[in-house]
Short mmCIF file of C-alpha atoms in Angstrom, two decimals:
data_model
loop_
_atom_site.label_atom_id
_atom_site.label_comp_id
_atom_site.label_asym_id
_atom_site.label_seq_id
_atom_site.Cartn_x
_atom_site.Cartn_y
_atom_site.Cartn_z
CA MET A 1 -38.04 4.76 2.25
CA ASP A 2 -34.89 4.08 4.31
CA LYS A 3 -31.75 6.10 3.88
CA LEU A 4 -29.61 3.08 2.99
CA SER A 5 -31.83 2.45 -0.05
CA LEU A 6 -31.42 6.08 -1.06
CA LEU A 7 -27.64 5.88 -0.72
CA LYS A 8 -27.43 2.60 -2.62
CA THR A 9 -29.53 4.01 -5.48
CA PHE A 10 -27.43 7.18 -5.56
CA CYS A 11 -24.19 5.15 -5.74
CA VAL A 12 -25.48 3.02 -8.61
CA VAL A 13 -26.57 6.12 -10.56
CA ALA A 14 -23.18 7.76 -9.95
CA ASN A 15 -21.27 4.65 -11.03
CA GLU A 16 -23.46 3.99 -14.08
CA GLY A 17 -23.65 7.64 -15.12
CA SER A 18 -27.29 7.23 -16.09
CA PHE A 19 -30.67 6.94 -14.38
CA THR A 20 -31.81 4.48 -17.04
CA LYS A 21 -28.79 2.20 -16.66
CA ALA A 22 -29.11 2.39 -12.88
CA ALA A 23 -32.76 1.36 -13.10
CA GLU A 24 -31.79 -1.63 -15.25
CA LYS A 25 -29.09 -2.69 -12.82
CA LEU A 26 -31.41 -2.33 -9.83
CA ASP A 27 -34.24 -4.01 -11.72
CA THR A 28 -36.62 -1.16 -11.01
CA SER A 29 -38.21 1.76 -12.83
CA ASN A 30 -36.51 4.92 -14.02
CA GLN A 31 -39.15 6.93 -12.16
CA LEU A 32 -38.37 5.24 -8.83
CA VAL A 33 -34.64 5.81 -9.25
CA SER A 34 -35.26 9.51 -9.95
CA LYS A 35 -37.58 9.68 -6.95
CA TYR A 36 -34.94 8.16 -4.64
CA VAL A 37 -32.22 10.54 -5.83
CA ALA A 38 -34.55 13.52 -5.49
CA GLU A 39 -35.46 12.44 -1.96
CA LEU A 40 -31.78 12.11 -0.99
CA GLU A 41 -31.07 15.58 -2.41
CA LYS A 42 -34.02 16.92 -0.40
CA GLN A 43 -32.80 15.32 2.84
CA LEU A 44 -29.24 16.57 2.31
CA ASP A 45 -30.49 19.96 1.05
CA THR A 46 -28.03 19.94 -1.85
CA ARG A 47 -27.87 19.06 -5.53
CA LEU A 48 -25.93 15.85 -6.17
CA PHE A 49 -26.07 15.76 -9.99
CA ASN A 50 -25.92 18.29 -12.80
CA ARG A 51 -28.34 17.01 -15.42
CA THR A 52 -28.34 17.65 -19.16
CA THR A 53 -30.47 16.09 -21.88
CA ARG A 54 -27.79 13.48 -22.56
CA LYS A 55 -25.64 13.07 -19.47
CA ILE A 56 -25.50 13.53 -15.73
CA HIS A 57 -22.46 14.62 -13.78
CA LEU A 58 -21.74 14.63 -10.09
CA THR A 59 -21.55 18.03 -8.46
CA GLU A 60 -18.77 18.73 -5.99
CA ALA A 61 -21.21 17.90 -3.19
CA GLY A 62 -22.15 14.74 -5.10
CA GLN A 63 -18.52 13.61 -5.26
CA GLN A 64 -18.14 14.04 -1.50
CA CYS A 65 -21.46 12.29 -0.91
CA LEU A 66 -20.32 9.35 -3.06
CA GLN A 67 -17.20 8.82 -0.95
CA HIS A 68 -19.20 8.88 2.27
CA ALA A 69 -21.96 6.69 0.83
CA ASN A 70 -19.49 4.06 -0.34
CA HIS A 71 -17.91 3.93 3.11
CA ILE A 72 -21.31 3.69 4.80
CA LEU A 73 -22.54 0.88 2.55
CA GLU A 74 -19.26 -1.00 2.85
CA SER A 75 -19.40 -0.68 6.65
CA VAL A 76 -22.93 -2.08 6.69
CA THR A 77 -21.83 -5.00 4.53
CA ASP A 78 -18.85 -5.60 6.79
CA MET A 79 -21.07 -5.54 9.87
CA GLU A 80 -23.51 -8.01 8.35
CA SER A 81 -20.69 -10.28 7.30
CA GLN A 82 -19.02 -10.27 10.71
CA LEU A 83 -22.29 -10.78 12.57
CA GLY A 84 -23.18 -13.73 10.44
CA LEU A 85 -26.20 -12.14 8.74
CA LEU A 86 -24.62 -12.99 5.42
CA ASN A 87 -22.35 -15.82 4.38
CA THR A 88 -19.37 -15.57 6.72
CA GLU A 89 -16.94 -16.87 4.09
CA ALA A 90 -14.41 -14.25 3.03
CA LYS A 91 -15.30 -12.95 -0.41
CA GLY A 92 -15.25 -9.85 -2.59
CA VAL A 93 -12.59 -7.62 -4.13
CA LEU A 94 -9.70 -6.46 -1.96
CA HIS A 95 -7.93 -3.30 -3.15
CA VAL A 96 -4.28 -3.47 -2.11
CA SER A 97 -1.37 -1.03 -2.50
CA ALA A 98 2.15 -2.41 -2.06
CA PRO A 99 5.82 -1.54 -2.78
CA VAL A 100 7.15 -2.58 -6.17
CA SER A 101 10.20 -4.65 -5.29
CA PHE A 102 8.68 -6.38 -2.28
CA SER A 103 5.68 -7.36 -4.39
CA THR A 104 7.62 -8.74 -7.34
CA LEU A 105 10.10 -10.62 -5.14
CA HIS A 106 7.89 -11.88 -2.31
CA LEU A 107 4.27 -10.74 -2.27
CA ALA A 108 3.37 -12.50 -5.52
CA SER A 109 3.95 -15.95 -4.03
CA ALA A 110 2.05 -14.96 -0.88
CA LEU A 111 -0.94 -13.82 -2.95
CA SER A 112 -0.98 -17.09 -4.85
CA ALA A 113 -1.02 -19.06 -1.60
CA PHE A 114 -3.68 -16.76 -0.13
CA GLN A 115 -6.05 -17.21 -3.06
CA GLN A 116 -5.68 -20.98 -2.90
CA THR A 117 -6.92 -20.74 0.68
CA HIS A 118 -9.53 -18.05 -0.01
CA PRO A 119 -10.67 -18.57 -3.62
CA HIS A 120 -13.62 -16.18 -3.34
CA VAL A 121 -11.45 -13.14 -2.58
CA SER A 122 -10.20 -11.26 -5.65
CA ILE A 123 -7.13 -9.02 -5.34
CA ASN A 124 -6.78 -5.69 -7.13
CA LEU A 125 -3.09 -4.94 -6.57
CA GLN A 126 -1.52 -1.57 -7.36
CA LEU A 127 2.26 -1.26 -7.05
CA ASN A 128 3.83 2.01 -6.01
CA ASP A 129 6.75 2.93 -3.77
CA ARG A 130 5.42 6.38 -2.94
CA LYS A 131 3.28 6.92 0.15
CA ILE A 132 -0.31 6.69 -1.05
CA ASP A 133 -3.44 8.01 0.68
CA VAL A 134 -5.29 4.83 1.60
CA ILE A 135 -8.69 6.49 2.05
CA ASP A 136 -8.68 9.06 -0.74
CA GLU A 137 -7.32 6.59 -3.29
CA GLY A 138 -9.84 3.91 -2.38
CA PHE A 139 -7.60 1.16 -1.01
CA ASP A 140 -8.68 -1.38 1.59
CA VAL A 141 -5.11 -1.84 2.77
CA ALA A 142 -1.58 -0.66 2.00
CA ILE A 143 1.57 -2.68 2.62
CA ARG A 144 4.27 -0.32 3.87
CA ALA A 145 7.82 -0.69 5.13
CA GLY A 146 9.50 1.69 7.53
CA HIS A 147 8.71 3.77 10.58
CA LEU A 148 5.13 5.00 10.38
CA ALA A 149 4.01 8.45 11.45
CA ASN A 150 1.01 8.86 13.72
CA SER A 151 -2.24 8.98 11.78
CA SER A 152 -5.88 7.96 11.87
CA LEU A 153 -4.94 4.72 10.12
CA VAL A 154 -4.51 1.37 11.82
CA ALA A 155 -1.14 -0.35 11.30
CA LYS A 156 -0.56 -4.03 12.03
CA LYS A 157 2.98 -5.35 11.88
CA ILE A 158 3.47 -8.16 9.35
CA THR A 159 7.16 -8.93 9.80
CA THR A 160 10.60 -7.49 10.56
CA ILE A 161 12.85 -6.13 7.82
CA LYS A 162 16.62 -6.00 8.28
CA LEU A 163 18.82 -3.54 6.43
CA ALA A 164 22.28 -4.10 5.00
CA LEU A 165 24.92 -1.80 3.56
CA CYS A 166 26.31 -3.72 0.59
CA ALA A 167 29.08 -3.60 -1.96
CA SER A 168 30.47 -6.13 -4.40
CA PRO A 169 33.72 -8.01 -3.74
CA ALA A 170 35.23 -6.27 -6.78
CA TYR A 171 34.37 -2.83 -5.38
CA LEU A 172 35.86 -3.67 -1.99
CA GLU A 173 39.01 -5.08 -3.58
CA LYS A 174 39.47 -1.90 -5.58
CA TYR A 175 38.61 0.68 -2.91
CA GLY A 176 39.11 -1.23 0.34
CA THR A 177 36.63 -2.23 3.01
CA PRO A 178 35.60 0.73 5.19
CA GLN A 179 35.77 0.26 8.94
CA HIS A 180 33.81 3.40 9.81
CA PRO A 181 31.09 5.40 8.00
CA ALA A 182 33.51 8.32 7.73
CA GLU A 183 35.60 6.19 5.34
CA LEU A 184 32.75 5.82 2.81
CA LYS A 185 33.26 7.51 -0.53
CA PRO A 186 30.16 9.73 -0.96
CA GLU A 187 30.52 9.88 -4.74
CA HIS A 188 29.98 6.08 -4.86
CA TYR A 189 26.70 6.06 -2.95
CA LEU A 190 23.72 4.45 -4.74
CA GLU A 191 20.75 6.21 -3.19
CA TYR A 192 17.14 5.09 -2.92
CA SER A 193 15.06 8.21 -3.57
CA TYR A 194 12.11 7.36 -1.31
CA VAL A 195 14.17 6.58 1.78
CA ASN A 196 13.41 8.54 4.94
CA TYR A 197 15.66 8.11 7.96
CA ASP A 198 14.86 11.44 9.61
CA ASN A 199 14.33 9.74 12.97
CA ASP A 200 17.44 7.57 12.73
CA LYS A 201 20.42 8.86 14.71
CA SER A 202 22.97 6.21 13.70
CA ALA A 203 26.47 7.19 12.61
CA LEU A 204 25.93 5.59 9.21
CA ILE A 205 22.81 7.61 8.41
CA ALA A 206 24.47 10.76 9.70
CA ALA A 207 27.39 10.11 7.36
CA LEU A 208 25.13 9.44 4.37
CA LYS A 209 23.16 12.64 5.03
CA ALA A 210 26.32 14.69 5.41
CA ASN A 211 27.79 13.24 2.23
CA ALA A 212 24.58 13.94 0.29
CA GLN A 213 24.83 17.61 1.22
CA THR A 214 28.30 17.93 -0.27
CA VAL A 215 28.44 15.39 -3.10
CA THR A 216 25.77 14.23 -5.52
CA PRO A 217 25.30 10.44 -5.17
CA LYS A 218 26.57 8.38 -8.09
CA LEU A 219 23.06 7.11 -8.77
CA THR A 220 19.65 7.94 -7.33
CA ALA A 221 16.70 5.73 -8.24
CA ASN A 222 13.22 4.96 -6.94
CA ASN A 223 13.72 1.20 -7.26
CA GLY A 224 15.86 -0.87 -4.91
CA GLU A 225 16.36 -3.76 -7.32
CA VAL A 226 17.99 -1.45 -9.86
CA LEU A 227 20.32 -0.03 -7.22
CA THR A 228 21.22 -3.48 -5.93
CA ASN A 229 21.98 -4.74 -9.45
CA VAL A 230 24.23 -1.73 -10.08
CA ALA A 231 26.04 -2.43 -6.80
CA LYS A 232 26.61 -6.03 -7.93
CA GLN A 233 28.47 -4.64 -10.94
CA GLY A 234 30.98 -2.96 -8.64
CA GLU A 235 29.71 0.56 -9.23
CA GLY A 236 29.22 1.61 -5.61
CA TYR A 237 27.62 0.75 -2.28
CA VAL A 238 23.93 0.63 -1.40
CA LEU A 239 21.78 0.48 1.73
CA GLN A 240 18.92 -1.93 1.08
CA PRO A 241 16.49 -4.20 2.92
CA THR A 242 17.50 -7.84 2.94
CA PHE A 243 14.34 -8.84 1.10
CA ILE A 244 16.02 -7.24 -1.92
CA ALA A 245 19.73 -7.78 -1.25
CA GLY A 246 19.49 -11.06 0.69
CA GLU A 247 19.95 -13.41 -2.26
CA ALA A 248 23.00 -11.53 -3.54
CA LEU A 249 24.48 -11.57 -0.04
CA LYS A 250 23.96 -15.33 0.26
CA ASN A 251 25.57 -16.14 -3.09
CA GLY A 252 28.49 -13.76 -2.61
CA GLU A 253 27.61 -11.22 -5.29
CA LEU A 254 27.42 -8.63 -2.52
CA VAL A 255 29.13 -8.33 0.85
CA SER A 256 27.63 -6.57 3.86
CA ILE A 257 29.85 -3.88 5.33
CA LEU A 258 29.78 -1.70 8.46
CA ASP A 259 27.36 -4.12 10.12
CA ASP A 260 27.85 -2.46 13.52
CA PHE A 261 26.65 0.87 12.11
CA VAL A 262 23.64 -0.25 10.06
CA PRO A 263 20.30 1.16 11.31
CA GLN A 264 18.01 -0.99 13.41
CA PRO A 265 15.54 -3.22 11.55
CA ILE A 266 12.33 -1.64 10.34
CA SER A 267 8.91 -3.26 10.05
CA LEU A 268 6.53 -4.25 7.30
CA TYR A 269 2.98 -3.11 8.09
CA ALA A 270 -0.52 -3.61 6.81
CA VAL A 271 -2.13 -0.16 7.03
CA TYR A 272 -5.88 0.28 6.75
CA PRO A 273 -8.59 2.84 7.66
CA HIS A 274 -9.57 2.94 11.30
CA ARG A 275 -12.78 1.00 11.73
CA LYS A 276 -14.17 -0.89 14.69
CA LEU A 277 -15.26 -3.61 12.30
CA ILE A 278 -13.12 -4.67 9.36
CA SER A 279 -14.34 -6.89 6.56
CA ASN A 280 -13.73 -10.62 6.63
CA LYS A 281 -11.72 -10.38 3.42
CA LEU A 282 -9.35 -7.82 4.96
CA ARG A 283 -9.06 -9.60 8.30
CA VAL A 284 -8.15 -12.96 6.76
CA PHE A 285 -5.74 -11.25 4.33
CA ILE A 286 -3.79 -9.53 7.11
CA ASP A 287 -3.78 -12.65 9.28
CA PHE A 288 -2.55 -14.72 6.33
CA LEU A 289 0.34 -12.35 5.55
CA SER A 290 1.43 -12.33 9.20
CA SER A 291 1.46 -16.11 9.26
CA TYR A 292 3.11 -16.43 5.83
CA PHE A 293 6.07 -14.12 6.50
CA GLU A 294 6.37 -14.80 10.27
CA SER A 295 8.29 -12.61 12.72
CA THR A 296 11.56 -13.65 11.06
CA PRO A 297 10.88 -13.83 7.31
CA TYR A 298 12.16 -16.72 5.21
CA TRP A 299 14.73 -14.61 3.31
CA ASP A 300 16.62 -14.00 6.60
CA LYS A 301 16.69 -17.67 7.63
#
């Protein structure tokens, strides 16, 4: 019996939580399923399941084995797909992590267009602004904005993201338009809680960091749309990407200030586990996003 068959049987048992259910799904006998799992345990010299009269549970070794087995089987499927041994049409479920505001404002329309082009690819989208672990949390790809740290992950640039420091006309009329970051009122800062500009040496970021050490920002939130909407009400100033603030800037609800001091544009990336072969579904997804948003995205045109 080949090891891939053992791993596939093991994964089905683990996912079904039952030898009997696994046998039904694999259209084989309960005895053969048990034999395959026992053989895999023998080859690995470890117990993969704790068995009781009613249930089975993965051991700690079994949980680690399941992660590795899933990656191995997925890699084999990817290889077969790319080499043309299976239908080369992109298909399957793509597990995607993406930022909340970018997804609601822009990614939703891109996904709709993508699935019209690739109807056999299903998207499982999870929205979160925190930095997720792509591998441990089981994602095929994560959409991230910012400056990425070195890692074992592959990052492909999707588009460029400009930043803008914004305030409403009413706020500027009341407090004046600052000409230098030192003139900003720290108590009026509307701060995005996930922002990280540790590598940015601009005068504006230096001023914001210094102010944060002495004065608590007026509002801190983990959602840029909320902060931008508060800024539109004249309650302070906010540093946001133009994919969030762009519409308000165009219609005059917000005004960009200190343009000469705003940090350099950042990038939007597709981040995925390092593999020599990536699945068709992931490859066409990344290529589609790059084409859809272009080097200069539509909200900056």
